[in-house]
Coordinates of C-alpha atoms (C1' of nucleotides) in Angstrom, one line a residue:
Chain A
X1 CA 0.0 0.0 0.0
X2 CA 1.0 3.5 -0.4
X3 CA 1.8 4.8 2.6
X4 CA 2.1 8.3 2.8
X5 CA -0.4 11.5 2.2
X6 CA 0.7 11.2 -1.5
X7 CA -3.2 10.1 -2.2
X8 CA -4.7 12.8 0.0
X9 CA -2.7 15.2 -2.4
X10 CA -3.5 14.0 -5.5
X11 CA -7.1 14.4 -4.7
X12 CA -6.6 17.5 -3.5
X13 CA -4.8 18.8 -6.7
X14 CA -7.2 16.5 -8.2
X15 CA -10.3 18.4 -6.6
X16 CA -8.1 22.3 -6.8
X17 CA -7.6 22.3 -10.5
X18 CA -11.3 21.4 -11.3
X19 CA -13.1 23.7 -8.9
X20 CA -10.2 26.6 -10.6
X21 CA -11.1 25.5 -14.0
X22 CA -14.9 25.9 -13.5
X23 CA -15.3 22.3 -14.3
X24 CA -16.4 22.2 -10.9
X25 CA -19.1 25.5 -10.6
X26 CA -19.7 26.7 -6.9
X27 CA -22.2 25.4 -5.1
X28 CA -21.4 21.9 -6.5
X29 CA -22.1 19.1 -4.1
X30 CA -18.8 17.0 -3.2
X31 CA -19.8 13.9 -1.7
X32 CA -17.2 12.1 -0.1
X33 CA -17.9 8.6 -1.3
X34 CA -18.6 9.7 -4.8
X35 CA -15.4 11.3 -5.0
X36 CA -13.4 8.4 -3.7
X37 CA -15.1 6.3 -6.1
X38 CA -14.0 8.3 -8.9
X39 CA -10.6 8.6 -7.4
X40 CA -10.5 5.0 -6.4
X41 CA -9.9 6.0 -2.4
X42 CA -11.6 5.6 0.3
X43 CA -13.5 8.4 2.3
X44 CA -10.9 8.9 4.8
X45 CA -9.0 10.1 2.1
X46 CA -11.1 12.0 0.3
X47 CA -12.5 14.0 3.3
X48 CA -9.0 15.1 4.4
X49 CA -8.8 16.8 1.1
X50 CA -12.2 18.3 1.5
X51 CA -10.8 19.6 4.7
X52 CA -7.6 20.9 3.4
X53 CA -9.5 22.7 0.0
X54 CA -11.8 24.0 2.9
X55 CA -8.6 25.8 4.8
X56 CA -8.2 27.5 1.9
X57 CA -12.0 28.5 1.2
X58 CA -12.2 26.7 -1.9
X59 CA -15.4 24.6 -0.5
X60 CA -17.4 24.9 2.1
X61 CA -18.3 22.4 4.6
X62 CA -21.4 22.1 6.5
X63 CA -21.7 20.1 9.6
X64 CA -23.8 16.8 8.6
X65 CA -24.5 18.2 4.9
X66 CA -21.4 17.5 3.5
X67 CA -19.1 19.8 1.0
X68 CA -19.7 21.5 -1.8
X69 CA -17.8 24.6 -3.7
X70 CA -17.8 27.2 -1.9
X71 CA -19.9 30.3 -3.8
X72 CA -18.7 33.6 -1.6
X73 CA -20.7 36.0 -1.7
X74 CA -20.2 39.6 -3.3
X75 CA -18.8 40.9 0.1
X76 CA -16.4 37.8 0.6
X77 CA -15.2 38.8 -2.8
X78 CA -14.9 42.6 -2.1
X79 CA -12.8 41.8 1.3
X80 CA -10.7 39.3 -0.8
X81 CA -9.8 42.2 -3.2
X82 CA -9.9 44.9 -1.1
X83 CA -6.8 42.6 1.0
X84 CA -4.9 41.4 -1.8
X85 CA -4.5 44.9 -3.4
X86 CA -2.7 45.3 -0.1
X87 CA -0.9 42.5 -0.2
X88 CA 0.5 42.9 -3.6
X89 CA 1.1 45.8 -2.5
X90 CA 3.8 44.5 0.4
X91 CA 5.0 42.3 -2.5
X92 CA 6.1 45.0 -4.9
X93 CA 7.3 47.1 -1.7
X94 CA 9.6 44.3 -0.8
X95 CA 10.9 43.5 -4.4
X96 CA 10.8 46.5 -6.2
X97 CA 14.3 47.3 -7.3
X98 CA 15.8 44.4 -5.9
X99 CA 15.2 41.8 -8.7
X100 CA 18.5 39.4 -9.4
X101 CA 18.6 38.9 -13.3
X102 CA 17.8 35.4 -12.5
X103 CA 14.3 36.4 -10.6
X104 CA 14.0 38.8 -14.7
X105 CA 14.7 36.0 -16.6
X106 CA 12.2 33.8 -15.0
X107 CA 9.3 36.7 -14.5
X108 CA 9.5 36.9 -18.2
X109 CA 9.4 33.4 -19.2
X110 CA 6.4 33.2 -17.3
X111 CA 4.8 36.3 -19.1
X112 CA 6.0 34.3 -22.4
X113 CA 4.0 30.9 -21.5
X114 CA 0.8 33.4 -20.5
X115 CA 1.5 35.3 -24.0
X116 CA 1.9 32.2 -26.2
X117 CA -1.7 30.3 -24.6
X118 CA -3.3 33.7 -25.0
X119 CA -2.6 34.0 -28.8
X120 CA -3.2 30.4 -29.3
X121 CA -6.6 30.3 -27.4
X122 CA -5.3 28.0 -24.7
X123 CA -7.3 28.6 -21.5
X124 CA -4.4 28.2 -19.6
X125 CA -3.4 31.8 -20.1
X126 CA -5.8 32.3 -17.0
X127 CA -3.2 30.2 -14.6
X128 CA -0.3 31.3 -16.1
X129 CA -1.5 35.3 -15.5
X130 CA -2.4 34.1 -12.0
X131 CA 0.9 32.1 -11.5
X132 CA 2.4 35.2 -12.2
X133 CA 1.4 37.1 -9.1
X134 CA 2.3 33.8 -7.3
X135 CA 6.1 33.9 -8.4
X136 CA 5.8 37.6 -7.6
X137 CA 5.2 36.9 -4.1
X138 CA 7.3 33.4 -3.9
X139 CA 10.3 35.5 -4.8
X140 CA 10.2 38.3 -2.1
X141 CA 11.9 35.3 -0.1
X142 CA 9.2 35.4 2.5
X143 CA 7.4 31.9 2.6
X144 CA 4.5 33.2 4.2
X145 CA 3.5 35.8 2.3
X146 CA 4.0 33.5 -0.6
X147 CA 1.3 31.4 1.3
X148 CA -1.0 33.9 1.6
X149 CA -0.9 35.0 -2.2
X150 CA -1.3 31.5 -3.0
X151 CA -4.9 31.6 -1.5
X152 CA -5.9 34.8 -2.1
X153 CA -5.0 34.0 -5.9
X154 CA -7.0 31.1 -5.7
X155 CA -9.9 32.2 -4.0
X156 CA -9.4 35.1 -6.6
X157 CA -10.0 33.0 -9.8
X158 CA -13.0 31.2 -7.9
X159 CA -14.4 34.1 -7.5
X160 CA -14.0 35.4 -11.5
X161 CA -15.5 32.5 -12.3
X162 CA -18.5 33.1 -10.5
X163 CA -18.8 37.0 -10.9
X164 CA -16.4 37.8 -13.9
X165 CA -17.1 39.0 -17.2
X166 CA -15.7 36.7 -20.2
X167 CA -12.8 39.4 -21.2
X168 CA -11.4 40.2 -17.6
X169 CA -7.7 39.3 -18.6
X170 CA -7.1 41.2 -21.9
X171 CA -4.6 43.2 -21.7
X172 CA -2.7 41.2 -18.6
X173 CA -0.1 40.4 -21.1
X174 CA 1.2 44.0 -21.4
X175 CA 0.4 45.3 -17.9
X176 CA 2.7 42.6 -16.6
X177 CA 5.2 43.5 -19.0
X178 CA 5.0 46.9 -17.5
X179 CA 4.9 46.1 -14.1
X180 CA 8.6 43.6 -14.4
X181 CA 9.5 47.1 -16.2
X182 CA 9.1 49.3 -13.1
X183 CA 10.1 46.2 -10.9
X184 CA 13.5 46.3 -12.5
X185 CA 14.0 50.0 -12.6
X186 CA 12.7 50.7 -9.1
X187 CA 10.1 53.1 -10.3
X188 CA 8.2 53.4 -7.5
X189 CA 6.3 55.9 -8.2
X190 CA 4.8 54.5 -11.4
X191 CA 4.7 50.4 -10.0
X192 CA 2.6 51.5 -7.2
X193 CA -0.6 52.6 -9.0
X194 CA 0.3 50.5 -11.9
X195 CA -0.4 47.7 -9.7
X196 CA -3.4 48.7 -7.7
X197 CA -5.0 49.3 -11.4
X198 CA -4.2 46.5 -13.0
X199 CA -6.0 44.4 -10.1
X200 CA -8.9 47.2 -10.1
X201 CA -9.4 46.4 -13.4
X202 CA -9.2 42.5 -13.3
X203 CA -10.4 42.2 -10.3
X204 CA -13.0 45.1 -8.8
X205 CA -14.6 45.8 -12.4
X206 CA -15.8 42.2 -12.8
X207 CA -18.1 42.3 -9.2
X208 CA -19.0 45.9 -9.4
X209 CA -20.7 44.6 -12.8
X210 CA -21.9 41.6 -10.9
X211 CA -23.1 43.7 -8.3
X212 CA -25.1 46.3 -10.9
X213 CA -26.5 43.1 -12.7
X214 CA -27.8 41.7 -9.6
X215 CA -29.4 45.2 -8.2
X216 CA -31.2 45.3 -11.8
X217 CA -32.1 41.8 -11.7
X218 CA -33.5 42.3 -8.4
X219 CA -35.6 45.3 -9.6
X220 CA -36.7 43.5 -12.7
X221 CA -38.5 40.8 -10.3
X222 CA -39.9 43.1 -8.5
X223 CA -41.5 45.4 -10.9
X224 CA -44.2 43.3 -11.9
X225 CA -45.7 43.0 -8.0
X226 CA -44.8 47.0 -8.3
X227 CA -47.2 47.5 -10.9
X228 CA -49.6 45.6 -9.2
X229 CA -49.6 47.7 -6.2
X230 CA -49.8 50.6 -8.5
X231 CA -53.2 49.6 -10.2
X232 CA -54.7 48.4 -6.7
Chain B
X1 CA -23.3 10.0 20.0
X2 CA -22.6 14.0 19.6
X3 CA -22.4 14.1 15.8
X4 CA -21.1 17.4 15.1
X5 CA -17.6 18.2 14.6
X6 CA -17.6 19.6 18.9
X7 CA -15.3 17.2 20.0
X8 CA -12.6 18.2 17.3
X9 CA -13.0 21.4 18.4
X10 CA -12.6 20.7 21.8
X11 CA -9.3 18.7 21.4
X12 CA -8.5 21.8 18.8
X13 CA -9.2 24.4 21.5
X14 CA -7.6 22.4 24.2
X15 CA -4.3 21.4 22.6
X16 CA -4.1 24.9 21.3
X17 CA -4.5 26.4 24.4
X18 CA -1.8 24.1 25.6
X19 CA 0.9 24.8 23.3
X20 CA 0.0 28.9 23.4
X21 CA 0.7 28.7 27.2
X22 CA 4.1 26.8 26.9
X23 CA 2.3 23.7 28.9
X24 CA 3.3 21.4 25.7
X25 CA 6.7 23.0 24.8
X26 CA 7.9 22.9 20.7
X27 CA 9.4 19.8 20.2
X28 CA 7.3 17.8 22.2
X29 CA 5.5 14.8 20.4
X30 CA 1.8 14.7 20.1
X31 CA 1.0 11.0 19.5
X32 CA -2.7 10.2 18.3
X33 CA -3.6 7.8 20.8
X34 CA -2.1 9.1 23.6
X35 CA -4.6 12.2 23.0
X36 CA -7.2 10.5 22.3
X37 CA -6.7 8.3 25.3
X38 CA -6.7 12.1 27.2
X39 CA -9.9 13.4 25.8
X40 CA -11.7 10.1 25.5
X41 CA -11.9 10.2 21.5
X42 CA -11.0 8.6 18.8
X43 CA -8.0 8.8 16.7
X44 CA -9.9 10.1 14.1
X45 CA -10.9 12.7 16.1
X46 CA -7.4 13.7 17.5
X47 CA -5.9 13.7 13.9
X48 CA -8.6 16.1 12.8
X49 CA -7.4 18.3 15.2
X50 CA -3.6 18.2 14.8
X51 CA -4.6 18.7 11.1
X52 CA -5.7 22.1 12.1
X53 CA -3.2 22.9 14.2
X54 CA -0.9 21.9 11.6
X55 CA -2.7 24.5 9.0
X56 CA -1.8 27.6 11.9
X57 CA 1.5 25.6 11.9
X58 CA 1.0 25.4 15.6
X59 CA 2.2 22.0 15.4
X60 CA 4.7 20.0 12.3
X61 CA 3.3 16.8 10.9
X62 CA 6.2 14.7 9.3
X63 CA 4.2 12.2 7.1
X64 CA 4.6 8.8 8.9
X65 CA 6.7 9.7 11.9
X66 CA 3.8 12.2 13.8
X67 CA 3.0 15.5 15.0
X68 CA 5.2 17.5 17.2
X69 CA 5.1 21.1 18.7
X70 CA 6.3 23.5 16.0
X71 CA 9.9 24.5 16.7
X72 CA 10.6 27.4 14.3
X73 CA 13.6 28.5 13.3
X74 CA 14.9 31.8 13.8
X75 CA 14.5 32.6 10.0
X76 CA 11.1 31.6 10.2
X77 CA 9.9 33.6 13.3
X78 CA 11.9 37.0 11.5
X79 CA 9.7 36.0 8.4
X80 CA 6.5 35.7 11.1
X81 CA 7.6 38.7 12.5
X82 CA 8.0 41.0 9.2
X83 CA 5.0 40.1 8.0
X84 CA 3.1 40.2 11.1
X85 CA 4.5 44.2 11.1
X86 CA 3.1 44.6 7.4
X87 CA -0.1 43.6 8.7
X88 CA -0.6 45.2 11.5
X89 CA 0.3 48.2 9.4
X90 CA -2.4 47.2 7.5
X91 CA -5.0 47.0 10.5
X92 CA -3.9 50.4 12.1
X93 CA -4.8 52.0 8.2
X94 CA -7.7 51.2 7.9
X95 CA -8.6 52.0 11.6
X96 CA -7.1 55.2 12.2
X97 CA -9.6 57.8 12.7
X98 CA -12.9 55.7 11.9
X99 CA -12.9 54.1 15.3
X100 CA -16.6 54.0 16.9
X101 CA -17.7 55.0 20.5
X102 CA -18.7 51.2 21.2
X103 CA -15.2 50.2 19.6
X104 CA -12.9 52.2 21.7
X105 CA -15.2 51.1 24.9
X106 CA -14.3 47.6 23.8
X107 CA -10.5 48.4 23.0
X108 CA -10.5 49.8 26.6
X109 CA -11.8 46.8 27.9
X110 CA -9.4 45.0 26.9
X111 CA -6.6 47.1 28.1
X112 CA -8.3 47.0 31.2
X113 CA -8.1 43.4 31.5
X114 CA -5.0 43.1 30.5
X115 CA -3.8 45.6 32.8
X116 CA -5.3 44.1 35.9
X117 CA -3.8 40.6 35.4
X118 CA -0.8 42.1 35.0
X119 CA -0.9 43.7 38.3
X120 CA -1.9 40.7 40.2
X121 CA 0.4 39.0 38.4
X122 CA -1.6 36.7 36.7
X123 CA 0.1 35.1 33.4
X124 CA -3.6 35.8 31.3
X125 CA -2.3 39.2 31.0
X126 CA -0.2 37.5 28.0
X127 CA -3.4 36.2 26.3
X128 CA -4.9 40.0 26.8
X129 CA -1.9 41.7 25.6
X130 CA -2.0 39.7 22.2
X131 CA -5.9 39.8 22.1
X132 CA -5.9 43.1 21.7
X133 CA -4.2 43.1 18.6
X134 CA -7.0 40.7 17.4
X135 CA -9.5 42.5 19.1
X136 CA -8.4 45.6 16.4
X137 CA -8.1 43.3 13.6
X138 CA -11.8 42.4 13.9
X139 CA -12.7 45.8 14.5
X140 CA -11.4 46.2 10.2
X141 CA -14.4 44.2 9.0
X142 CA -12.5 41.9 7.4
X143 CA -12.8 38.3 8.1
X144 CA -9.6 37.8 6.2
X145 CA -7.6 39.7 8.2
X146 CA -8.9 39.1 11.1
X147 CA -8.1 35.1 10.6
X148 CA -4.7 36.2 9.2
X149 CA -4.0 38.2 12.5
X150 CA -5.4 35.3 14.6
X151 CA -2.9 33.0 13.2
X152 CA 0.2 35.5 13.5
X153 CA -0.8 36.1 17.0
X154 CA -0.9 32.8 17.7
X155 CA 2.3 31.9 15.9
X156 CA 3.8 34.9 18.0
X157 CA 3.1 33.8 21.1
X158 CA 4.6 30.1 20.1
X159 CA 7.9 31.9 19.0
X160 CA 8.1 34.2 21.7
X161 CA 7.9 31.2 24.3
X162 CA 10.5 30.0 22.3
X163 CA 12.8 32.6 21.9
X164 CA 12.0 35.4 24.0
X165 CA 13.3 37.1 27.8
X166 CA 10.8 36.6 30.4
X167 CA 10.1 40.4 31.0
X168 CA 8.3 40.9 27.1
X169 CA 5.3 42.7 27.7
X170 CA 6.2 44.8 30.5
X171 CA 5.1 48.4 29.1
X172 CA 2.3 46.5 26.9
X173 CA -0.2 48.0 28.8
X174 CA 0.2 51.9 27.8
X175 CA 1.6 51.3 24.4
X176 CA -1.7 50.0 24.2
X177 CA -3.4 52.9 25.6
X178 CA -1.3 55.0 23.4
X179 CA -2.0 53.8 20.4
X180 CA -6.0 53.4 21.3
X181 CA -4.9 57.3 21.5
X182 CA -3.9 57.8 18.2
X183 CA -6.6 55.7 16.4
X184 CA -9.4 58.1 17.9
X185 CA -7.7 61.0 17.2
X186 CA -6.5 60.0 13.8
X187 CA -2.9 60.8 14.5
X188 CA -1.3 58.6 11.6
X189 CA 2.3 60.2 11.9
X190 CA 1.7 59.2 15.5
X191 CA 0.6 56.3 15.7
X192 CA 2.6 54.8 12.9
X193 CA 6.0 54.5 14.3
X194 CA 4.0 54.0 17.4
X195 CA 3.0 50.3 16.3
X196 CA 6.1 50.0 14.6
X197 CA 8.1 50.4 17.7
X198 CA 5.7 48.5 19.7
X199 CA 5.6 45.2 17.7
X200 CA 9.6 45.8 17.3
X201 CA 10.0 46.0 21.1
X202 CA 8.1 43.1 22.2
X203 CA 8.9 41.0 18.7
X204 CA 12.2 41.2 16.9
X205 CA 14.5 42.1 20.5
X206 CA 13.3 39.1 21.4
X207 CA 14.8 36.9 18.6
X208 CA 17.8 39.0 18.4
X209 CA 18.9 38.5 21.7
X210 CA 18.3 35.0 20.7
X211 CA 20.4 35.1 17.7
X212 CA 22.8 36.6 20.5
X213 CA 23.1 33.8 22.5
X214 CA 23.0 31.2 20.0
X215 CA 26.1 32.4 18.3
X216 CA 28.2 32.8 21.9
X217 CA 26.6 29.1 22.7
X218 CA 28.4 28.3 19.2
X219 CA 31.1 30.2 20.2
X220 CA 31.7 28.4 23.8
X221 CA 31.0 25.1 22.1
X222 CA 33.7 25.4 19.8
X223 CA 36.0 27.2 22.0
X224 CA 37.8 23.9 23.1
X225 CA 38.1 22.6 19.9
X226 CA 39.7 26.2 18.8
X227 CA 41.9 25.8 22.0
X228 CA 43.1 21.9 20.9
X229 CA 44.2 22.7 17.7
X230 CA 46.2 26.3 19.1
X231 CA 48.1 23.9 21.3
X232 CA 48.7 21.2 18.2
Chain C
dG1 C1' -52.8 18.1 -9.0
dC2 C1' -50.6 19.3 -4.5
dG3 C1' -48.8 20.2 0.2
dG4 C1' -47.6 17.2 4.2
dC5 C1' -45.8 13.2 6.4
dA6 C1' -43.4 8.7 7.1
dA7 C1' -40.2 5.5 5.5
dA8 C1' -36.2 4.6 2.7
dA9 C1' -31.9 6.1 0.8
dA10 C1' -28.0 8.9 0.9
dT11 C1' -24.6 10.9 3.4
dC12 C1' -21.9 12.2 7.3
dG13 C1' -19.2 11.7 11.9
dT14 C1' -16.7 8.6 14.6
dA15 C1' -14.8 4.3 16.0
dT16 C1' -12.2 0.5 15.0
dA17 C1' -9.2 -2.8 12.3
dC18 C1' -5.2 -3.8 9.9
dA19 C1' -1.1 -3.0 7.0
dA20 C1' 3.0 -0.2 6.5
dT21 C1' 6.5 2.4 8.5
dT22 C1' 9.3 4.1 12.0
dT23 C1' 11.4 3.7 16.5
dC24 C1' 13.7 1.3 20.0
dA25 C1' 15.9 -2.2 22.6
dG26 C1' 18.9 -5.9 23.0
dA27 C1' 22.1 -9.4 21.1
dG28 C1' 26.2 -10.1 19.0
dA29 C1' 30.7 -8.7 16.6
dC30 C1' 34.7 -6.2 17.1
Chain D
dG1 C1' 32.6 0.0 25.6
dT2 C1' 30.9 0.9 21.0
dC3 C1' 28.8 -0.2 16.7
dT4 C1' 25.5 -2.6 13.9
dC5 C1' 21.9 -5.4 12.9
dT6 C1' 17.5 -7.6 13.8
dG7 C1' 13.1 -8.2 15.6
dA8 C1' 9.5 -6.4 18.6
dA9 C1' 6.8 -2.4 20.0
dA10 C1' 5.0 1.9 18.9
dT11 C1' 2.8 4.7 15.7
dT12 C1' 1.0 6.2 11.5
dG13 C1' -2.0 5.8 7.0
dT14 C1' -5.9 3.9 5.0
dA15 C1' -10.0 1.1 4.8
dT16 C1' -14.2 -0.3 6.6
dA17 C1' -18.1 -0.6 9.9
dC18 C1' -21.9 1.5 12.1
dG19 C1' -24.9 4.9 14.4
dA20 C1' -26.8 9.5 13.5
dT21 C1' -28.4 13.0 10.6
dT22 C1' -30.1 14.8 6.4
dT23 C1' -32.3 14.3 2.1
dT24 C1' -35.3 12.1 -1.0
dT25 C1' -39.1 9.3 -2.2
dG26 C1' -43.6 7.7 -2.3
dC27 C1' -48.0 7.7 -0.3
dC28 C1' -52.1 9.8 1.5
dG29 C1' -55.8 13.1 2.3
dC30 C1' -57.6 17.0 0.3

DNA sequence: GCGGCAAAAATCGTATACAATTTCAGAGAC
DNA sequence: GTCTCTGAAATTGTATACGATTTTTGCCGC
């Protein structure tokens, strides 16, 4: 038998990528023996990756009604922005004009792989643009920051997914460009509010929209019991 | 049979509390059934529990060979401790002039606690003295920071039972009150080194007096090797 | 048809069983 | 005395069993 938590992380991947990838759409039920059928482990296994996707807010688990993927709400999602602006923030802060050419070369390889899916129509130009702000934060040296961006940009992309418009990530490409740019030079002054827009745009525009299409859908369902009321 | 997930919580809670007030000292093993056997559960139950503890990286979990009290290093605790300063930078931000009546009432509360066990000499005044850095992370409205400081206080007080003198806290009590000060007022060129020099006081003299020692204990332990090969 | 209720099915929470691994103690070689 | 090796004890990782809870189903009165 295989001994160690190797299965419990493969299932957790497993689980991780397909809630990231929309395959698995919030508010999904997970059940436990389902899963471990599919996975060919038993529950044991299967709920300790439950629990660990649930650390990180990725599903949510309900006492006695089992798992499913989590679905936060509009103000989950606006305090999830609102602290990783600031967090990216410290990151920049702590890197800005201190790159090695080493930390260059590999900041623009990644910007490469997100370029070359993005021509080519490969949907992974969504994880690379996201891995980007992870190897941002991995290389300020600090292991628990790095931890902390790899949530938030998780729960981030769960989020798009849910509230996002289609086009969120079109000009990621060049803003990143821009943004290694200023890194390099130390240009303070113009990394710090290149930053903060470039995740306003990504990340703010898509649930202010969300948040307008829900106030009009909300006022659409009510105007017909409006109208009533009118003609009583 | 209690269904609900209480009991982990209870074993959670309890071996927390344990480890937070130097009872169970880093290092020290935490075998499943031996807790269980304590708390009258299951393993199952007990491993749920280190599994959370494990996520605060209150305790290490070495796949196969069991949990332990977390023993970090002194590069890990200056990483804790940096980041734990960027956040509580964070907090003081988005607190500094907007606190409410009913806020500061609780804030002085809490210093009021705090201060009282630390005039009878109680040890609890510990526990106050980092609650009321949670107690103004809360007061943000975020639940993300507010978990994020819970976990960097708690990771604190593990290092600082660790590493630190004795005699850590002893002008806690009207920094506090200072800094309360500040917040009402809105005195951010205040109150900013006033955190800042707070958190460095109680945090970072700590390890580095640490650091200190270690390298003379390297020192002494070497010395009669250094002395063997002068006479050879 | 259609709400309400009871029984069945599904699913979860915990305990226990067993195999795999690690740890430790003691015997034997040197 | 110290080192190494081997087997037993301790401990972990996973599977399975079973009671408890939730959810679904099917039946009934209306």
């Amino acid at each position: 038998m295989k001994q160690r938590g190797e299965r419990v992380d493969a299932i957790y991947a497993g689980l991780r990528l397909a809630i990231l990838e929309q395959v698995l759409q919030p508010g999904t039920k997970l059940p436990e023996d389902t899963i471990g059928e599919q996975f060919g482990a038993s529950r044991t296994v299967v709920r300790r990756a439950l629990e660990l996707l649930a650390s990180e807010e990725l599903v949510d688990i309900r006492p006695n009604r089992g798992a499913t993927v989590a679905k936060p709400s509009l103000e989950e999602a606006r305090d999830l922005f609102s602290v990783r602006q600031d967090v990216e923030h410290l990151v920049i802060r702590r890197l800005c004009g201190r790159l090695t050419p080493a930390q260059v070369k590999r900041l623009e390889a990644q910007i490469e792989a997100e370029e070359r899916a993005h021509r080519e129509g490969r949907p992974e130009y969504i994880r690379h643009a996201a891995e980007f702000h992870l190897v941002l934060a991995e290389m300020t040296g600090s292991p628990l920051l790095a931890r902390y961006m790899r949530q938030l940009v998780g729960r981030s992309a769960l989020i798009l997914g849910l509230y996002g418009r289609p086009r969120w990530t079109d000009c990621s490409v060049q803003e990143h460009r821009d943004l290694v740019a200023c890194l390099v030079t130390g240009d303070w002054a113009r990394l710090e509010p290149l930053m903060h827009d470039h995740l306003e745009a990504v990340l703010s525009r898509a649930i202010d929209t969300a948040a307008h299409d829900k106030d009009r859908g909300i006022r659409d369902l009510l105007a017909p019991y409006a109208e009533a009321a009118r003609s009583a």
